PDB file of C-alpha atoms in Angstrom:
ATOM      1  CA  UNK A 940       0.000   0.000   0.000  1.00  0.00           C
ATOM      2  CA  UNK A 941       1.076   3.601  -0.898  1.00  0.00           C
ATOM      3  CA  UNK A 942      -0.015   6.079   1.417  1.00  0.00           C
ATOM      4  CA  UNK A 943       0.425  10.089   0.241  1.00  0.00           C
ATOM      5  CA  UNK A 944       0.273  11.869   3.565  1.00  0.00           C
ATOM      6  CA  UNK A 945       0.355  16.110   3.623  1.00  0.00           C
ATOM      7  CA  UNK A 946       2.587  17.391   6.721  1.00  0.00           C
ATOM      8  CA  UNK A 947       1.010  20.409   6.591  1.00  0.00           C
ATOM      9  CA  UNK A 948       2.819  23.854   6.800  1.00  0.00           C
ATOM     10  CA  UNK A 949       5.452  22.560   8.702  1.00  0.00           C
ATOM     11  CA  UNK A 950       5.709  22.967  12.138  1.00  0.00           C
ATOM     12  CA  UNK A 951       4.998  19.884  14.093  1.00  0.00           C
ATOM     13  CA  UNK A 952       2.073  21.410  15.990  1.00  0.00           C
ATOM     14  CA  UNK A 953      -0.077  21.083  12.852  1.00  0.00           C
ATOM     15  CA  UNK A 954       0.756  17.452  11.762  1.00  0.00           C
ATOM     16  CA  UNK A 955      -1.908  15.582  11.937  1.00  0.00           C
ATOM     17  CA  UNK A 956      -2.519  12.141  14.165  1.00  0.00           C
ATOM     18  CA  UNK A 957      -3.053  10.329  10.793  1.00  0.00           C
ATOM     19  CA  UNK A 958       0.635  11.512   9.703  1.00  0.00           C
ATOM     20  CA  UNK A 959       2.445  10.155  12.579  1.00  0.00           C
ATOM     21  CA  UNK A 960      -0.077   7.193  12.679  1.00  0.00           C
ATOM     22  CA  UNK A 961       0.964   6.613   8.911  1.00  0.00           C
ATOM     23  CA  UNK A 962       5.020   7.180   9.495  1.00  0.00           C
ATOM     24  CA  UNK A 963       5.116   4.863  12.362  1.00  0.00           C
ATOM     25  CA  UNK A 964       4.018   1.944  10.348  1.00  0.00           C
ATOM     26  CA  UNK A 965       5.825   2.897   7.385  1.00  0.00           C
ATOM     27  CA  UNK A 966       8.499   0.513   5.587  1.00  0.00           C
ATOM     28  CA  UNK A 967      10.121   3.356   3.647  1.00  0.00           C
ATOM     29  CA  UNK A 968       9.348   7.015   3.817  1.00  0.00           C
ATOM     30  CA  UNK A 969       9.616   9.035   0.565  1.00  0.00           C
ATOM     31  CA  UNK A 970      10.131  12.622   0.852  1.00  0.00           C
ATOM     32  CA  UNK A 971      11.880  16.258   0.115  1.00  0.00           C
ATOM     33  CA  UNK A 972      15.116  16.874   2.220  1.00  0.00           C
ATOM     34  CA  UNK A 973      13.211  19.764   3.961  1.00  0.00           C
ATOM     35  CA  UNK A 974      10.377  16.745   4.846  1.00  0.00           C
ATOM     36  CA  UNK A 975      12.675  13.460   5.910  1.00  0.00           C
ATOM     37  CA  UNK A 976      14.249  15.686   8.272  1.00  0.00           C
ATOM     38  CA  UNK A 977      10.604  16.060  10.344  1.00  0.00           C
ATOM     39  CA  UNK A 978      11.417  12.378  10.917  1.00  0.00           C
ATOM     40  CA  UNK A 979      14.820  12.536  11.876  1.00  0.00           C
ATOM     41  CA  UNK A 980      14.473   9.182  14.058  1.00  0.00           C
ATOM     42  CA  UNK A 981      12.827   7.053  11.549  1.00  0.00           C
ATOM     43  CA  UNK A 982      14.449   3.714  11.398  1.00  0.00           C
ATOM     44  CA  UNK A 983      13.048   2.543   8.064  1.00  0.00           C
ATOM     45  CA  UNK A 984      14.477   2.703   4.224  1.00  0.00           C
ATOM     46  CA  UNK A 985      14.231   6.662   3.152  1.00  0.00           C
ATOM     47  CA  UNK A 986      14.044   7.929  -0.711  1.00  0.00           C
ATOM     48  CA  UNK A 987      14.494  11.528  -1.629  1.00  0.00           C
ATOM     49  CA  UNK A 988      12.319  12.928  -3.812  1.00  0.00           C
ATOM     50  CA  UNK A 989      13.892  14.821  -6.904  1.00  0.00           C
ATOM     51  CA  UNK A 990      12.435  16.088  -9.752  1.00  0.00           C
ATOM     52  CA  UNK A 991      11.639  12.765 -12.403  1.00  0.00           C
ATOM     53  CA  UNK A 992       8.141  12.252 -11.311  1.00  0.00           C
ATOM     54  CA  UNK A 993       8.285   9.262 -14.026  1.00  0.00           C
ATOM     55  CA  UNK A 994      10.668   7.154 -12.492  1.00  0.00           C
ATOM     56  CA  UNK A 995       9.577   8.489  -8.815  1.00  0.00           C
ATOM     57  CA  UNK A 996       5.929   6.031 -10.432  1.00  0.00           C
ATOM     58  CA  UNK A 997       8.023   3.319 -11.847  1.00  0.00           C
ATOM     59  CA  UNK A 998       9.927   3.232  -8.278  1.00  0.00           C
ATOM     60  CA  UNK A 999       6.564   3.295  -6.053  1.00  0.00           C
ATOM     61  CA  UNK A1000       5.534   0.606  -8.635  1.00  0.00           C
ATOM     62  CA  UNK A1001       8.407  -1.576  -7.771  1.00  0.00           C
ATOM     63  CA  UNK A1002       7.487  -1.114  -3.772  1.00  0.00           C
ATOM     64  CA  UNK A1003       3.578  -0.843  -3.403  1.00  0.00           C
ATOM     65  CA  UNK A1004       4.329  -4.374  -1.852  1.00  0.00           C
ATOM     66  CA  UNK A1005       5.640  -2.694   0.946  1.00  0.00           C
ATOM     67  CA  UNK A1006       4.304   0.000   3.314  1.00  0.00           C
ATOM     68  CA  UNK A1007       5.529   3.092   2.002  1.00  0.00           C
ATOM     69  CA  UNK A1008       4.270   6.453   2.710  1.00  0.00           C
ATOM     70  CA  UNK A1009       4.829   9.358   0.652  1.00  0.00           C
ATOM     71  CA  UNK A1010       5.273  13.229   2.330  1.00  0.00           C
ATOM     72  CA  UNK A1011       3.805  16.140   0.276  1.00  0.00           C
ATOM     73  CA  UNK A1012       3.488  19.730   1.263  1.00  0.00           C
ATOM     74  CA  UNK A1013       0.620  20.966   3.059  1.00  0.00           C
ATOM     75  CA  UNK A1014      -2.091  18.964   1.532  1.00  0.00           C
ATOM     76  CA  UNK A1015      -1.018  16.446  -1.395  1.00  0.00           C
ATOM     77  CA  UNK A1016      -3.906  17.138  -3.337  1.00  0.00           C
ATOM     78  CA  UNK A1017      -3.657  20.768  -3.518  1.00  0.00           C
ATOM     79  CA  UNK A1018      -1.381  21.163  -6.259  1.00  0.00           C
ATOM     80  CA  UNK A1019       0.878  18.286  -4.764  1.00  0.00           C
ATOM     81  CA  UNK A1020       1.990  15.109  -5.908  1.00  0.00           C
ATOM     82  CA  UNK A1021      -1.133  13.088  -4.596  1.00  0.00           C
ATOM     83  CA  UNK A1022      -2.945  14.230  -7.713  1.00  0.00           C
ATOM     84  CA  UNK A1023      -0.343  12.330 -10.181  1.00  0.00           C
ATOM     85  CA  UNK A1024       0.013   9.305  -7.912  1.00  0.00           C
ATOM     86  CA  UNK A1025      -3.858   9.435  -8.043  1.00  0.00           C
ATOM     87  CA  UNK A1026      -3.695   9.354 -11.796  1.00  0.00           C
ATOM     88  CA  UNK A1027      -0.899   6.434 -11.912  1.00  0.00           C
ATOM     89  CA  UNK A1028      -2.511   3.401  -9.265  1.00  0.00           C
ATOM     90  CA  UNK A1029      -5.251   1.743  -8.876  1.00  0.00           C
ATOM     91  CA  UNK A1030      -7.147   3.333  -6.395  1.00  0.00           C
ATOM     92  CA  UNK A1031      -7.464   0.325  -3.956  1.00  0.00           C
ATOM     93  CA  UNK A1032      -3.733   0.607  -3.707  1.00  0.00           C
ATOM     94  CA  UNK A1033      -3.369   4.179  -2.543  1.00  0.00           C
ATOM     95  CA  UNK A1034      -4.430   6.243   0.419  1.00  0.00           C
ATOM     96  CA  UNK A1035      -4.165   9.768   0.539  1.00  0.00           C
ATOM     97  CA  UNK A1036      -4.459  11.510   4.275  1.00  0.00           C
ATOM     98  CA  UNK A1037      -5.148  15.536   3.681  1.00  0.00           C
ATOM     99  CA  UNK A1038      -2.923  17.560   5.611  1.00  0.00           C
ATOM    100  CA  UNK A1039      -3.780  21.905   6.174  1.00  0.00           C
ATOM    101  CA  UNK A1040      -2.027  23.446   2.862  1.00  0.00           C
ATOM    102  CA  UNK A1041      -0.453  26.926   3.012  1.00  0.00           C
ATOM    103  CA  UNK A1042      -3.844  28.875   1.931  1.00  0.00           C
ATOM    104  CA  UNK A1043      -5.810  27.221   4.680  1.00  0.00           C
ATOM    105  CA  UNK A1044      -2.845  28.261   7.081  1.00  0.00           C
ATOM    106  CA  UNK A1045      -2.745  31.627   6.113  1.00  0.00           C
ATOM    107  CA  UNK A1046      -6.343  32.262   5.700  1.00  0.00           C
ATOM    108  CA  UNK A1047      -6.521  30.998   9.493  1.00  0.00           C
ATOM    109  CA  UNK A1048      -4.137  33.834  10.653  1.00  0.00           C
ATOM    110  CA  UNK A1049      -5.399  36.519   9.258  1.00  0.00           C
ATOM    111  CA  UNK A1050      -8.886  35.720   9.727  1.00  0.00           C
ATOM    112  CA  UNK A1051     -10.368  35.261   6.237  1.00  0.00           C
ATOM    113  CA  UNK A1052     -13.072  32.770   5.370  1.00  0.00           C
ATOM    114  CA  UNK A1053     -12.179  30.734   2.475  1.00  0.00           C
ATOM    115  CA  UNK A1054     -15.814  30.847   1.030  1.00  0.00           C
ATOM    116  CA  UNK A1055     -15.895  31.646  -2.418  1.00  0.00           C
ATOM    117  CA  UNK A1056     -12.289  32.006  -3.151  1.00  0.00           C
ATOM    118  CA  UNK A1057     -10.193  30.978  -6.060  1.00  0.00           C
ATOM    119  CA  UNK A1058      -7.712  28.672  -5.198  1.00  0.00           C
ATOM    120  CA  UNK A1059      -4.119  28.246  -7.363  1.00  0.00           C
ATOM    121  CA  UNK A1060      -0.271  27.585  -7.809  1.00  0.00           C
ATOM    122  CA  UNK A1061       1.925  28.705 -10.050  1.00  0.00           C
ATOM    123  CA  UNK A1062       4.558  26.151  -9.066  1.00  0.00           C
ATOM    124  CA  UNK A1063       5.705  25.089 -12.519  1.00  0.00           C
ATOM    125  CA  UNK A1064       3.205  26.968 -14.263  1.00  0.00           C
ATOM    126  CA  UNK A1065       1.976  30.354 -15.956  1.00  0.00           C
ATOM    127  CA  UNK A1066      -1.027  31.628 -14.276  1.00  0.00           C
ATOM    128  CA  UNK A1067      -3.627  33.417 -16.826  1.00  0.00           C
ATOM    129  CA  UNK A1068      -4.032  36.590 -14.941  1.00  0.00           C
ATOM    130  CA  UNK A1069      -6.783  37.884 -16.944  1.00  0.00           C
ATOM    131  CA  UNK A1070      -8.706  34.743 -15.760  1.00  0.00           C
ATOM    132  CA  UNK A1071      -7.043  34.942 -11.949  1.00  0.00           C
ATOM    133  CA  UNK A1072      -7.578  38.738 -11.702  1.00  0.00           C
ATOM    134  CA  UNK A1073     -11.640  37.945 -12.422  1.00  0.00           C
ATOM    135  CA  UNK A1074     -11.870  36.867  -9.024  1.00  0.00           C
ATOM    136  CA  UNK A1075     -12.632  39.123  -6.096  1.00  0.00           C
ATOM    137  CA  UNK A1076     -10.638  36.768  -3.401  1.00  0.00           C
ATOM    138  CA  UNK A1077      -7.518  34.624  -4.441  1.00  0.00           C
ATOM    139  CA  UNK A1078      -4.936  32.285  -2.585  1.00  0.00           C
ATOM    140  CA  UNK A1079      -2.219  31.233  -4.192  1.00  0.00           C
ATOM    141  CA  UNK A1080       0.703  29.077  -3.567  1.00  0.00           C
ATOM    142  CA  UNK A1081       3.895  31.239  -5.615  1.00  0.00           C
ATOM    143  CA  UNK A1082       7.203  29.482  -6.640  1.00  0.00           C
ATOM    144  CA  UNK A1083      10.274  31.733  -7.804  1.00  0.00           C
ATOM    145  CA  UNK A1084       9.473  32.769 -10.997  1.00  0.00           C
ATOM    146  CA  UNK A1085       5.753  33.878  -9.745  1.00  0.00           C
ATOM    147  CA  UNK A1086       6.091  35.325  -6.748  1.00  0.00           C
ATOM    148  CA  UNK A1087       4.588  38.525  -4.728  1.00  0.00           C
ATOM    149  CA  UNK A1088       6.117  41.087  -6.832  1.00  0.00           C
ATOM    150  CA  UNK A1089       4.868  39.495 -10.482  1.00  0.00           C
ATOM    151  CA  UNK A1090       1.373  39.106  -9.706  1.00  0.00           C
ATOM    152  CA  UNK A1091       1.794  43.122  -7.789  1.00  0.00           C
ATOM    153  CA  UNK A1092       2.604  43.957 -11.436  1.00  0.00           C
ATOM    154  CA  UNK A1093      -0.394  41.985 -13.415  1.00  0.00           C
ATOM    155  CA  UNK A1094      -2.334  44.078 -10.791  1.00  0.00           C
ATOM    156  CA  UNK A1095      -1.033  47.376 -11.391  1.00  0.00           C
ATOM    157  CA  UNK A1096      -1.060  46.345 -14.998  1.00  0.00           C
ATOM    158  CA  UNK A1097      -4.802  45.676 -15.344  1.00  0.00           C
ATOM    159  CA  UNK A1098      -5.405  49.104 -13.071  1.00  0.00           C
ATOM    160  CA  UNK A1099      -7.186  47.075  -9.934  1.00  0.00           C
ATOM    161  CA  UNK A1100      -7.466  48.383  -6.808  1.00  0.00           C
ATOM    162  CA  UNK A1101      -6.481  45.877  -4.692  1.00  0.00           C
ATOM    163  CA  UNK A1102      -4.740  44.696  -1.609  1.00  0.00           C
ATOM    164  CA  UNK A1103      -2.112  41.641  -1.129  1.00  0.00           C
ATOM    165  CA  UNK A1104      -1.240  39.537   2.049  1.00  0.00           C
ATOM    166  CA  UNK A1105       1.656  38.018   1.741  1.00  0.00           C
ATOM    167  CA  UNK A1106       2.347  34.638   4.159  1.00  0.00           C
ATOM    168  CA  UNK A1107       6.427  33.929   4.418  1.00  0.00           C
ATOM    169  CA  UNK A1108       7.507  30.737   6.117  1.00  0.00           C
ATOM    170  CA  UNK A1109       4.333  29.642   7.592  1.00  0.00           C
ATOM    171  CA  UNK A1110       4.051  28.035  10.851  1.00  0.00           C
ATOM    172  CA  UNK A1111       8.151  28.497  11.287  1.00  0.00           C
ATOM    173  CA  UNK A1112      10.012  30.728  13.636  1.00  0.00           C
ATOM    174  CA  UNK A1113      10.639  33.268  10.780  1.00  0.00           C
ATOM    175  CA  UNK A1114       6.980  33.639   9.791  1.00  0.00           C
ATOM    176  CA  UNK A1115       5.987  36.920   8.909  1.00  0.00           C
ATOM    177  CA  UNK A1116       2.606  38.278   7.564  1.00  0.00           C
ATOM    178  CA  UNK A1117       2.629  41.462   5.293  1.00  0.00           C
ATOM    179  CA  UNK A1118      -0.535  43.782   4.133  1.00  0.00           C
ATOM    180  CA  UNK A1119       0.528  45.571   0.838  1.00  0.00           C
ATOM    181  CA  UNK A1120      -1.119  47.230  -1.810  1.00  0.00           C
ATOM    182  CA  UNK A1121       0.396  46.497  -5.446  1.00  0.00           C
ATOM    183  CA  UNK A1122       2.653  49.190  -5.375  1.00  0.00           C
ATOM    184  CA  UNK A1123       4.583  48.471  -2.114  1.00  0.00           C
ATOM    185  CA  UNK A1124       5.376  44.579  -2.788  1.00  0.00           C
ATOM    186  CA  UNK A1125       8.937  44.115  -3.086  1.00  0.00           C
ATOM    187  CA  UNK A1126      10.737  42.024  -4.708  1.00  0.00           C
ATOM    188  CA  UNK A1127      12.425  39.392  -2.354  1.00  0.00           C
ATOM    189  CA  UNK A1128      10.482  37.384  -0.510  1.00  0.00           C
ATOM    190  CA  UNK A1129      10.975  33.710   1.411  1.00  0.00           C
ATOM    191  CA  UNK A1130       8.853  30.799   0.753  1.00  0.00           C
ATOM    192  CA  UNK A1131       5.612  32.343   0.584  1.00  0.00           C
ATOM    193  CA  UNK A1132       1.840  32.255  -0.149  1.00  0.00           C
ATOM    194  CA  UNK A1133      -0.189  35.159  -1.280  1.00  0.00           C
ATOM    195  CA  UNK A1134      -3.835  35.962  -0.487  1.00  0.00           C
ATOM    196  CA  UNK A1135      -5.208  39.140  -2.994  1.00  0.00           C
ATOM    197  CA  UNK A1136      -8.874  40.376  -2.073  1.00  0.00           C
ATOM    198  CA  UNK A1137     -10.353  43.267  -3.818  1.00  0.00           C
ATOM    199  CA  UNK A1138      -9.141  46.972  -1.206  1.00  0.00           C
ATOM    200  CA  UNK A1139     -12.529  47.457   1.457  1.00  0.00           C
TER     201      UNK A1139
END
């Protein structure tokens, strides 16, 4: 059995029971650097993750025999790898436990009800920001090439009047939350996740 389980935003408060459940009957945990060291006293095989999703399937093939466990950011089915480990098995031989993704965290903190808004990444991928910019309240998970300061520009670009929070390091020591408008967004910026809601 494969299980995909999220870890959340990081910190250990917000694993879940179903995570460390999940780890401490797993075989062989499969992860990012920044995730297999959350279990640094795991006794079992460990894989590193890299970026050849296609042999990552072929090797998970090779090993479903075996109770591995797979760790994805935040929640593995937003935008994560449980969506093309979905698409590759059999669903009787998969699991997938949700974890709290980035937007959720974020949206907790500052207070914002998630009803009604548009939900995206642009981890490996070119947002349409005609299309995202249609939307009165946005959360999006940025990489490096879209981060805060691109989508500040599509803004000021399309003349919106709007307002940006912008999430850095969630749940970690160095979090910090920033309230911009367009205009002030800089352009270097951790590991982040950006909420844009029309200015009140």
């Amino acid at each position: 059995m494969i299980t995909v389980v999220g870890v959340g935003p990081g910190a250990p408060d917000h694993h879940t029971q179903a995570l460390l459940n999940a780890v401490a009957r797993a075989d062989i945990l499969v992860g990012g650097e920044r995730h297999l060291a959350i279990f640094p006293h795991f006794n079992g095989e460990t894989k590193r993750l890299s970026s050849d999703i296609y042999s990552l399937m072929k090797w998970l093939e090779l090993h479903q025999q075996k109770n591995v466990v797979v760790l994805a950011s935040g929640d593995p089915l937003f935008y994560g790898i449980g969506k093309r480990i979905a698409e590759y098995f059999r669903p009787e031989n998969i699991r997938i436990l949700p974890g709290i993704s980035a937007v959720q965290y974020l949206c907790s903190l500052i207070h914002l009800d998630m009803n009604d808004i548009y939900l995206t990444s642009s981890h490996g991928r070119r947002p349409d920001f005609d299309w995202l910019l249609s939307h009165p309240k946005i959360g999006m998970v940025t990489d490096k090439i879209t981060g805060p300061r691109e989508i500040a520009d599509q803004i000021l670009a399309r003349g919106q009047q709007r307002f940006m929070v912008i999430g850095e390091n969630l749940s970690q020591q160095s979090q910090r939350i920033t309230y911009l408008k367009p205009d002030e967004v800089g352009s270097d910026y951790d590991i982040n996740v950006v909420v844009i809601l029309n200015e009140r």
